[in-house]
Amino acid sequence: MKVYASEAPKLALEAAMKVVTPAVRDAITHVVVSTCTGFVAPGLESQLIGHLRLRPDTKRLTVGFMGCSAGLTAYEAASNIIMCDASSTVLVVACELCSLHLQKPGPEISDEERKVQALGFAQFADGAAASIVSSKPEGLRIGPFHSTLFPEFAEYITWKIGDQGFEMHLAVELPKTIEKRIVPRLVHLHELARDPDFLWAIHPGGRAIISAVQNGLALADDRVALSRQVLALNGNMSSATLPFVLRETLDAGVTGKGLAVGFGPGLLVEQMHFELA
C-alpha cells in the first residue's frame, strides 16, 4: 500500500493529463475513479483534483474493489451524472497497479493450484486510462448499461485481503463456464451477434476469456481482434483495460453500434452499449 500510495497517483495523473486540456479543465464538475489494487486517503480522485488544479467544488466518486468490470461501472456512474445534469462534465480515470500483488504461493496449496496462481498473475499488468464524459455529441456515445449477476459462480473470481497482501483466485473452470453456462443465458447478446457489422469490445481477461465469449457467441476472429491486440500489447490491467479496447475501436475509424462486456467478482457480467457515428 505504500507503493500504491506513492505510484498510483502519478500514473493516474499521467493518464488524466492526456485528456484534460486547458479548455476542458474549467468545465469539469465531477471526477470518477475506478481502482481495485490499492487504498489510500485522500483518494486518487481528491489528488487528481489538486494536481490538475480543478475547481475546489468538483464532486468526487471512487468505484473501489469491484474488479475488472469496474471500468464500465465508472462509465455508468458518469453517464448517470450527465443524465441528471446535462451541463456536467466528468473526468473518468481507471488506475490499477496489479503487479503489486504478485505473491509467492504458500506451501499449503497443491502444485496444480500453484500453476493456476502463476498463470493468473502472469497475464496482469499495470495501467491507467482516462476519459472525458459529457453531453457533447463527440467521440463515443455510451449507454445504456446492463448488469447480470451469476451468484452461483461467485467463488470463481475472488479478490480478498489476506495477512500477506491481496489474494486473487481465478477458478480454472472460469473460461469454460463463461462459454458454456453464462454466455448461453445472455440471450440478448446472441441477438446482437447475428449482426455482422456489430462492434464488440470484450474485456481481455486472458486469451481463454476472449475465446470463451467468441466461441459462445460464434464470433469471427476479426470481431475480437482489438481485444486480443490490447491483451498482447498491454496485458490485463483490470478496470483500465476495456477503456484501452474502446480507444483502439475509436482509432480504427469504424462506425456503428457496439457492446463492451466485462467480468468481475460476483460473478458479474457488466455490459455497456456504445455507438460510433
JSON list of N, CA and C in Angstrom, two decimals, residues 109-164:
[
{"chain": "A", "resi": 109, "resn": "ILE", "atom": "N", "xyz": [-0.72, -25.05, -0.62]},
{"chain": "A", "resi": 109, "resn": "ILE", "atom": "CA", "xyz": [-1.50, -25.32, -1.82]},
{"chain": "A", "resi": 109, "resn": "ILE", "atom": "C", "xyz": [-0.79, -26.34, -2.71]},
{"chain": "A", "resi": 110, "resn": "SER", "atom": "N", "xyz": [-1.58, -26.98, -3.55]},
{"chain": "A", "resi": 110, "resn": "SER", "atom": "CA", "xyz": [-1.05, -28.04, -4.40]},
{"chain": "A", "resi": 110, "resn": "SER", "atom": "C", "xyz": [-0.25, -27.46, -5.57]},
{"chain": "A", "resi": 111, "resn": "ASP", "atom": "N", "xyz": [0.49, -28.33, -6.26]},
{"chain": "A", "resi": 111, "resn": "ASP", "atom": "CA", "xyz": [1.26, -27.89, -7.43]},
{"chain": "A", "resi": 111, "resn": "ASP", "atom": "C", "xyz": [0.33, -27.37, -8.52]},
{"chain": "A", "resi": 112, "resn": "GLU", "atom": "N", "xyz": [-0.83, -28.00, -8.69]},
{"chain": "A", "resi": 112, "resn": "GLU", "atom": "CA", "xyz": [-1.78, -27.55, -9.71]},
{"chain": "A", "resi": 112, "resn": "GLU", "atom": "C", "xyz": [-2.29, -26.16, -9.38]},
{"chain": "A", "resi": 113, "resn": "GLU", "atom": "N", "xyz": [-2.57, -25.92, -8.11]},
{"chain": "A", "resi": 113, "resn": "GLU", "atom": "CA", "xyz": [-3.03, -24.59, -7.69]},
{"chain": "A", "resi": 113, "resn": "GLU", "atom": "C", "xyz": [-1.94, -23.55, -7.87]},
{"chain": "A", "resi": 114, "resn": "ARG", "atom": "N", "xyz": [-0.68, -23.95, -7.67]},
{"chain": "A", "resi": 114, "resn": "ARG", "atom": "CA", "xyz": [0.43, -23.04, -7.89]},
{"chain": "A", "resi": 114, "resn": "ARG", "atom": "C", "xyz": [0.49, -22.60, -9.36]},
{"chain": "A", "resi": 115, "resn": "LYS", "atom": "N", "xyz": [0.28, -23.56, -10.26]},
{"chain": "A", "resi": 115, "resn": "LYS", "atom": "CA", "xyz": [0.30, -23.25, -11.69]},
{"chain": "A", "resi": 115, "resn": "LYS", "atom": "C", "xyz": [-0.83, -22.28, -12.04]},
{"chain": "A", "resi": 116, "resn": "VAL", "atom": "N", "xyz": [-2.01, -22.53, -11.48]},
{"chain": "A", "resi": 116, "resn": "VAL", "atom": "CA", "xyz": [-3.15, -21.65, -11.76]},
{"chain": "A", "resi": 116, "resn": "VAL", "atom": "C", "xyz": [-2.86, -20.24, -11.26]},
{"chain": "A", "resi": 117, "resn": "GLN", "atom": "N", "xyz": [-2.30, -20.13, -10.05]},
{"chain": "A", "resi": 117, "resn": "GLN", "atom": "CA", "xyz": [-1.96, -18.81, -9.50]},
{"chain": "A", "resi": 117, "resn": "GLN", "atom": "C", "xyz": [-0.93, -18.10, -10.36]},
{"chain": "A", "resi": 118, "resn": "ALA", "atom": "N", "xyz": [0.10, -18.84, -10.77]},
{"chain": "A", "resi": 118, "resn": "ALA", "atom": "CA", "xyz": [1.17, -18.23, -11.57]},
{"chain": "A", "resi": 118, "resn": "ALA", "atom": "C", "xyz": [0.63, -17.73, -12.91]},
{"chain": "A", "resi": 119, "resn": "LEU", "atom": "N", "xyz": [-0.20, -18.55, -13.56]},
{"chain": "A", "resi": 119, "resn": "LEU", "atom": "CA", "xyz": [-0.77, -18.15, -14.84]},
{"chain": "A", "resi": 119, "resn": "LEU", "atom": "C", "xyz": [-1.70, -16.95, -14.68]},
{"chain": "A", "resi": 120, "resn": "GLY", "atom": "N", "xyz": [-2.46, -16.96, -13.57]},
{"chain": "A", "resi": 120, "resn": "GLY", "atom": "CA", "xyz": [-3.37, -15.85, -13.31]},
{"chain": "A", "resi": 120, "resn": "GLY", "atom": "C", "xyz": [-2.63, -14.53, -13.17]},
{"chain": "A", "resi": 121, "resn": "PHE", "atom": "N", "xyz": [-1.55, -14.53, -12.38]},
{"chain": "A", "resi": 121, "resn": "PHE", "atom": "CA", "xyz": [-0.80, -13.30, -12.17]},
{"chain": "A", "resi": 121, "resn": "PHE", "atom": "C", "xyz": [-0.02, -12.89, -13.40]},
{"chain": "A", "resi": 122, "resn": "ALA", "atom": "N", "xyz": [0.43, -13.86, -14.19]},
{"chain": "A", "resi": 122, "resn": "ALA", "atom": "CA", "xyz": [1.29, -13.56, -15.34]},
{"chain": "A", "resi": 122, "resn": "ALA", "atom": "C", "xyz": [0.59, -12.71, -16.40]},
{"chain": "A", "resi": 123, "resn": "GLN", "atom": "N", "xyz": [-0.74, -12.78, -16.46]},
{"chain": "A", "resi": 123, "resn": "GLN", "atom": "CA", "xyz": [-1.44, -12.03, -17.50]},
{"chain": "A", "resi": 123, "resn": "GLN", "atom": "C", "xyz": [-1.82, -10.62, -17.06]},
{"chain": "A", "resi": 124, "resn": "PHE", "atom": "N", "xyz": [-1.58, -10.28, -15.78]},
{"chain": "A", "resi": 124, "resn": "PHE", "atom": "CA", "xyz": [-1.95, -8.96, -15.28]},
{"chain": "A", "resi": 124, "resn": "PHE", "atom": "C", "xyz": [-0.82, -7.96, -15.45]},
{"chain": "A", "resi": 125, "resn": "ALA", "atom": "N", "xyz": [-1.19, -6.69, -15.53]},
{"chain": "A", "resi": 125, "resn": "ALA", "atom": "CA", "xyz": [-0.22, -5.62, -15.76]},
{"chain": "A", "resi": 125, "resn": "ALA", "atom": "C", "xyz": [-0.72, -4.33, -15.11]},
{"chain": "A", "resi": 126, "resn": "ASP", "atom": "N", "xyz": [0.15, -3.34, -15.05]},
{"chain": "A", "resi": 126, "resn": "ASP", "atom": "CA", "xyz": [-0.21, -2.03, -14.52]},
{"chain": "A", "resi": 126, "resn": "ASP", "atom": "C", "xyz": [-0.70, -1.14, -15.66]},
{"chain": "A", "resi": 127, "resn": "GLY", "atom": "N", "xyz": [-1.64, -0.25, -15.36]},
{"chain": "A", "resi": 127, "resn": "GLY", "atom": "CA", "xyz": [-2.11, 0.66, -16.40]},
{"chain": "A", "resi": 127, "resn": "GLY", "atom": "C", "xyz": [-3.13, 1.64, -15.87]},
{"chain": "A", "resi": 128, "resn": "ALA", "atom": "N", "xyz": [-3.34, 2.69, -16.65]},
{"chain": "A", "resi": 128, "resn": "ALA", "atom": "CA", "xyz": [-4.35, 3.69, -16.31]},
{"chain": "A", "resi": 128, "resn": "ALA", "atom": "C", "xyz": [-4.94, 4.23, -17.60]},
{"chain": "A", "resi": 129, "resn": "ALA", "atom": "N", "xyz": [-6.20, 4.60, -17.53]},
{"chain": "A", "resi": 129, "resn": "ALA", "atom": "CA", "xyz": [-6.90, 5.17, -18.69]},
{"chain": "A", "resi": 129, "resn": "ALA", "atom": "C", "xyz": [-7.78, 6.31, -18.20]},
{"chain": "A", "resi": 130, "resn": "ALA", "atom": "N", "xyz": [-7.91, 7.33, -19.02]},
{"chain": "A", "resi": 130, "resn": "ALA", "atom": "CA", "xyz": [-8.73, 8.49, -18.66]},
{"chain": "A", "resi": 130, "resn": "ALA", "atom": "C", "xyz": [-9.66, 8.86, -19.81]},
{"chain": "A", "resi": 131, "resn": "SER", "atom": "N", "xyz": [-10.84, 9.31, -19.46]},
{"chain": "A", "resi": 131, "resn": "SER", "atom": "CA", "xyz": [-11.85, 9.71, -20.45]},
{"chain": "A", "resi": 131, "resn": "SER", "atom": "C", "xyz": [-12.59, 10.95, -19.95]},
{"chain": "A", "resi": 132, "resn": "ILE", "atom": "N", "xyz": [-13.08, 11.72, -20.88]},
{"chain": "A", "resi": 132, "resn": "ILE", "atom": "CA", "xyz": [-13.97, 12.82, -20.55]},
{"chain": "A", "resi": 132, "resn": "ILE", "atom": "C", "xyz": [-15.37, 12.43, -21.02]},
{"chain": "A", "resi": 133, "resn": "VAL", "atom": "N", "xyz": [-16.34, 12.46, -20.12]},
{"chain": "A", "resi": 133, "resn": "VAL", "atom": "CA", "xyz": [-17.72, 12.12, -20.43]},
{"chain": "A", "resi": 133, "resn": "VAL", "atom": "C", "xyz": [-18.57, 13.38, -20.27]},
{"chain": "A", "resi": 134, "resn": "SER", "atom": "N", "xyz": [-19.29, 13.73, -21.33]},
{"chain": "A", "resi": 134, "resn": "SER", "atom": "CA", "xyz": [-20.15, 14.91, -21.29]},
{"chain": "A", "resi": 134, "resn": "SER", "atom": "C", "xyz": [-21.34, 14.69, -22.20]},
{"chain": "A", "resi": 135, "resn": "SER", "atom": "N", "xyz": [-22.21, 15.66, -22.28]},
{"chain": "A", "resi": 135, "resn": "SER", "atom": "CA", "xyz": [-23.38, 15.57, -23.15]},
{"chain": "A", "resi": 135, "resn": "SER", "atom": "C", "xyz": [-23.07, 15.99, -24.58]},
{"chain": "A", "resi": 136, "resn": "LYS", "atom": "N", "xyz": [-21.85, 16.43, -24.85]},
{"chain": "A", "resi": 136, "resn": "LYS", "atom": "CA", "xyz": [-21.48, 16.86, -26.20]},
{"chain": "A", "resi": 136, "resn": "LYS", "atom": "C", "xyz": [-21.45, 15.65, -27.15]},
{"chain": "A", "resi": 137, "resn": "PRO", "atom": "N", "xyz": [-22.00, 15.80, -28.33]},
{"chain": "A", "resi": 137, "resn": "PRO", "atom": "CA", "xyz": [-22.05, 14.68, -29.29]},
{"chain": "A", "resi": 137, "resn": "PRO", "atom": "C", "xyz": [-20.71, 14.49, -29.99]},
{"chain": "A", "resi": 138, "resn": "GLU", "atom": "N", "xyz": [-19.70, 14.06, -29.21]},
{"chain": "A", "resi": 138, "resn": "GLU", "atom": "CA", "xyz": [-18.36, 13.86, -29.75]},
{"chain": "A", "resi": 138, "resn": "GLU", "atom": "C", "xyz": [-17.84, 12.49, -29.33]},
{"chain": "A", "resi": 139, "resn": "GLY", "atom": "N", "xyz": [-16.97, 11.93, -30.17]},
{"chain": "A", "resi": 139, "resn": "GLY", "atom": "CA", "xyz": [-16.30, 10.69, -29.81]},
{"chain": "A", "resi": 139, "resn": "GLY", "atom": "C", "xyz": [-17.24, 9.50, -29.78]},
{"chain": "A", "resi": 140, "resn": "LEU", "atom": "N", "xyz": [-17.28, 8.83, -28.65]},
{"chain": "A", "resi": 140, "resn": "LEU", "atom": "CA", "xyz": [-18.02, 7.59, -28.47]},
{"chain": "A", "resi": 140, "resn": "LEU", "atom": "C", "xyz": [-19.27, 7.84, -27.64]},
{"chain": "A", "resi": 141, "resn": "ARG", "atom": "N", "xyz": [-20.43, 7.47, -28.15]},
{"chain": "A", "resi": 141, "resn": "ARG", "atom": "CA", "xyz": [-21.65, 7.59, -27.37]},
{"chain": "A", "resi": 141, "resn": "ARG", "atom": "C", "xyz": [-21.80, 6.34, -26.50]},
{"chain": "A", "resi": 142, "resn": "ILE", "atom": "N", "xyz": [-22.02, 6.51, -25.19]},
{"chain": "A", "resi": 142, "resn": "ILE", "atom": "CA", "xyz": [-22.11, 5.36, -24.29]},
{"chain": "A", "resi": 142, "resn": "ILE", "atom": "C", "xyz": [-23.50, 5.22, -23.69]},
{"chain": "A", "resi": 143, "resn": "GLY", "atom": "N", "xyz": [-23.87, 3.96, -23.40]},
{"chain": "A", "resi": 143, "resn": "GLY", "atom": "CA", "xyz": [-25.14, 3.64, -22.80]},
{"chain": "A", "resi": 143, "resn": "GLY", "atom": "C", "xyz": [-26.16, 3.18, -23.83]},
{"chain": "A", "resi": 144, "resn": "PRO", "atom": "N", "xyz": [-27.17, 2.44, -23.38]},
{"chain": "A", "resi": 144, "resn": "PRO", "atom": "CA", "xyz": [-27.47, 2.08, -21.99]},
{"chain": "A", "resi": 144, "resn": "PRO", "atom": "C", "xyz": [-26.55, 0.99, -21.44]},
{"chain": "A", "resi": 145, "resn": "PHE", "atom": "N", "xyz": [-26.72, 0.72, -20.15]},
{"chain": "A", "resi": 145, "resn": "PHE", "atom": "CA", "xyz": [-25.88, -0.23, -19.43]},
{"chain": "A", "resi": 145, "resn": "PHE", "atom": "C", "xyz": [-26.74, -1.38, -18.89]},
{"chain": "A", "resi": 146, "resn": "HIS", "atom": "N", "xyz": [-26.11, -2.54, -18.75]},
{"chain": "A", "resi": 146, "resn": "HIS", "atom": "CA", "xyz": [-26.79, -3.71, -18.18]},
{"chain": "A", "resi": 146, "resn": "HIS", "atom": "C", "xyz": [-25.82, -4.45, -17.27]},
{"chain": "A", "resi": 147, "resn": "SER", "atom": "N", "xyz": [-26.34, -5.00, -16.18]},
{"chain": "A", "resi": 147, "resn": "SER", "atom": "CA", "xyz": [-25.56, -5.86, -15.29]},
{"chain": "A", "resi": 147, "resn": "SER", "atom": "C", "xyz": [-26.31, -7.16, -15.09]},
{"chain": "A", "resi": 148, "resn": "THR", "atom": "N", "xyz": [-25.57, -8.27, -15.15]},
{"chain": "A", "resi": 148, "resn": "THR", "atom": "CA", "xyz": [-26.17, -9.58, -14.90]},
{"chain": "A", "resi": 148, "resn": "THR", "atom": "C", "xyz": [-25.29, -10.31, -13.91]},
{"chain": "A", "resi": 149, "resn": "LEU", "atom": "N", "xyz": [-25.88, -10.71, -12.78]},
{"chain": "A", "resi": 149, "resn": "LEU", "atom": "CA", "xyz": [-25.15, -11.37, -11.71]},
{"chain": "A", "resi": 149, "resn": "LEU", "atom": "C", "xyz": [-25.43, -12.86, -11.73]},
{"chain": "A", "resi": 150, "resn": "PHE", "atom": "N", "xyz": [-24.37, -13.66, -11.58]},
{"chain": "A", "resi": 150, "resn": "PHE", "atom": "CA", "xyz": [-24.48, -15.12, -11.52]},
{"chain": "A", "resi": 150, "resn": "PHE", "atom": "C", "xyz": [-23.90, -15.58, -10.18]},
{"chain": "A", "resi": 151, "resn": "PRO", "atom": "N", "xyz": [-24.67, -15.45, -9.08]},
{"chain": "A", "resi": 151, "resn": "PRO", "atom": "CA", "xyz": [-24.13, -15.73, -7.75]},
{"chain": "A", "resi": 151, "resn": "PRO", "atom": "C", "xyz": [-23.71, -17.18, -7.54]},
{"chain": "A", "resi": 152, "resn": "GLU", "atom": "N", "xyz": [-24.24, -18.10, -8.35]},
{"chain": "A", "resi": 152, "resn": "GLU", "atom": "CA", "xyz": [-23.84, -19.50, -8.19]},
{"chain": "A", "resi": 152, "resn": "GLU", "atom": "C", "xyz": [-22.37, -19.72, -8.55]},
{"chain": "A", "resi": 153, "resn": "PHE", "atom": "N", "xyz": [-21.78, -18.74, -9.26]},
{"chain": "A", "resi": 153, "resn": "PHE", "atom": "CA", "xyz": [-20.36, -18.84, -9.62]},
{"chain": "A", "resi": 153, "resn": "PHE", "atom": "C", "xyz": [-19.54, -17.78, -8.90]},
{"chain": "A", "resi": 154, "resn": "ALA", "atom": "N", "xyz": [-20.02, -17.31, -7.77]},
{"chain": "A", "resi": 154, "resn": "ALA", "atom": "CA", "xyz": [-19.38, -16.20, -7.06]},
{"chain": "A", "resi": 154, "resn": "ALA", "atom": "C", "xyz": [-17.93, -16.51, -6.68]},
{"chain": "A", "resi": 155, "resn": "GLU", "atom": "N", "xyz": [-17.62, -17.76, -6.38]},
{"chain": "A", "resi": 155, "resn": "GLU", "atom": "CA", "xyz": [-16.28, -18.11, -5.93]},
{"chain": "A", "resi": 155, "resn": "GLU", "atom": "C", "xyz": [-15.30, -18.31, -7.08]},
{"chain": "A", "resi": 156, "resn": "TYR", "atom": "N", "xyz": [-15.76, -18.13, -8.32]},
{"chain": "A", "resi": 156, "resn": "TYR", "atom": "CA", "xyz": [-14.86, -18.32, -9.47]},
{"chain": "A", "resi": 156, "resn": "TYR", "atom": "C", "xyz": [-13.90, -17.15, -9.64]},
{"chain": "A", "resi": 157, "resn": "ILE", "atom": "N", "xyz": [-14.30, -15.95, -9.19]},
{"chain": "A", "resi": 157, "resn": "ILE", "atom": "CA", "xyz": [-13.41, -14.79, -9.18]},
{"chain": "A", "resi": 157, "resn": "ILE", "atom": "C", "xyz": [-13.50, -14.16, -7.79]},
{"chain": "A", "resi": 158, "resn": "THR", "atom": "N", "xyz": [-12.40, -14.20, -7.05]},
{"chain": "A", "resi": 158, "resn": "THR", "atom": "CA", "xyz": [-12.40, -13.57, -5.73]},
{"chain": "A", "resi": 158, "resn": "THR", "atom": "C", "xyz": [-11.14, -12.73, -5.57]},
{"chain": "A", "resi": 159, "resn": "TRP", "atom": "N", "xyz": [-11.24, -11.72, -4.74]},
{"chain": "A", "resi": 159, "resn": "TRP", "atom": "CA", "xyz": [-10.14, -10.76, -4.52]},
{"chain": "A", "resi": 159, "resn": "TRP", "atom": "C", "xyz": [-10.24, -10.35, -3.07]},
{"chain": "A", "resi": 160, "resn": "LYS", "atom": "N", "xyz": [-9.40, -10.95, -2.23]},
{"chain": "A", "resi": 160, "resn": "LYS", "atom": "CA", "xyz": [-9.52, -10.78, -0.79]},
{"chain": "A", "resi": 160, "resn": "LYS", "atom": "C", "xyz": [-8.22, -10.24, -0.21]},
{"chain": "A", "resi": 161, "resn": "ILE", "atom": "N", "xyz": [-8.33, -9.62, 0.95]},
{"chain": "A", "resi": 161, "resn": "ILE", "atom": "CA", "xyz": [-7.15, -9.08, 1.64]},
{"chain": "A", "resi": 161, "resn": "ILE", "atom": "C", "xyz": [-6.73, -10.08, 2.71]},
{"chain": "A", "resi": 162, "resn": "GLY", "atom": "N", "xyz": [-5.55, -10.66, 2.52]},
{"chain": "A", "resi": 162, "resn": "GLY", "atom": "CA", "xyz": [-5.03, -11.63, 3.47]},
{"chain": "A", "resi": 162, "resn": "GLY", "atom": "C", "xyz": [-3.92, -11.05, 4.31]},
{"chain": "A", "resi": 163, "resn": "ASP", "atom": "N", "xyz": [-3.28, -11.89, 5.11]},
{"chain": "A", "resi": 163, "resn": "ASP", "atom": "CA", "xyz": [-2.23, -11.43, 6.01]},
{"chain": "A", "resi": 163, "resn": "ASP", "atom": "C", "xyz": [-1.00, -10.94, 5.27]},
{"chain": "A", "resi": 164, "resn": "GLN", "atom": "N", "xyz": [-0.74, -11.50, 4.08]},
{"chain": "A", "resi": 164, "resn": "GLN", "atom": "CA", "xyz": [0.46, -11.13, 3.32]},
{"chain": "A", "resi": 164, "resn": "GLN", "atom": "C", "xyz": [0.18, -10.19, 2.16]}
]
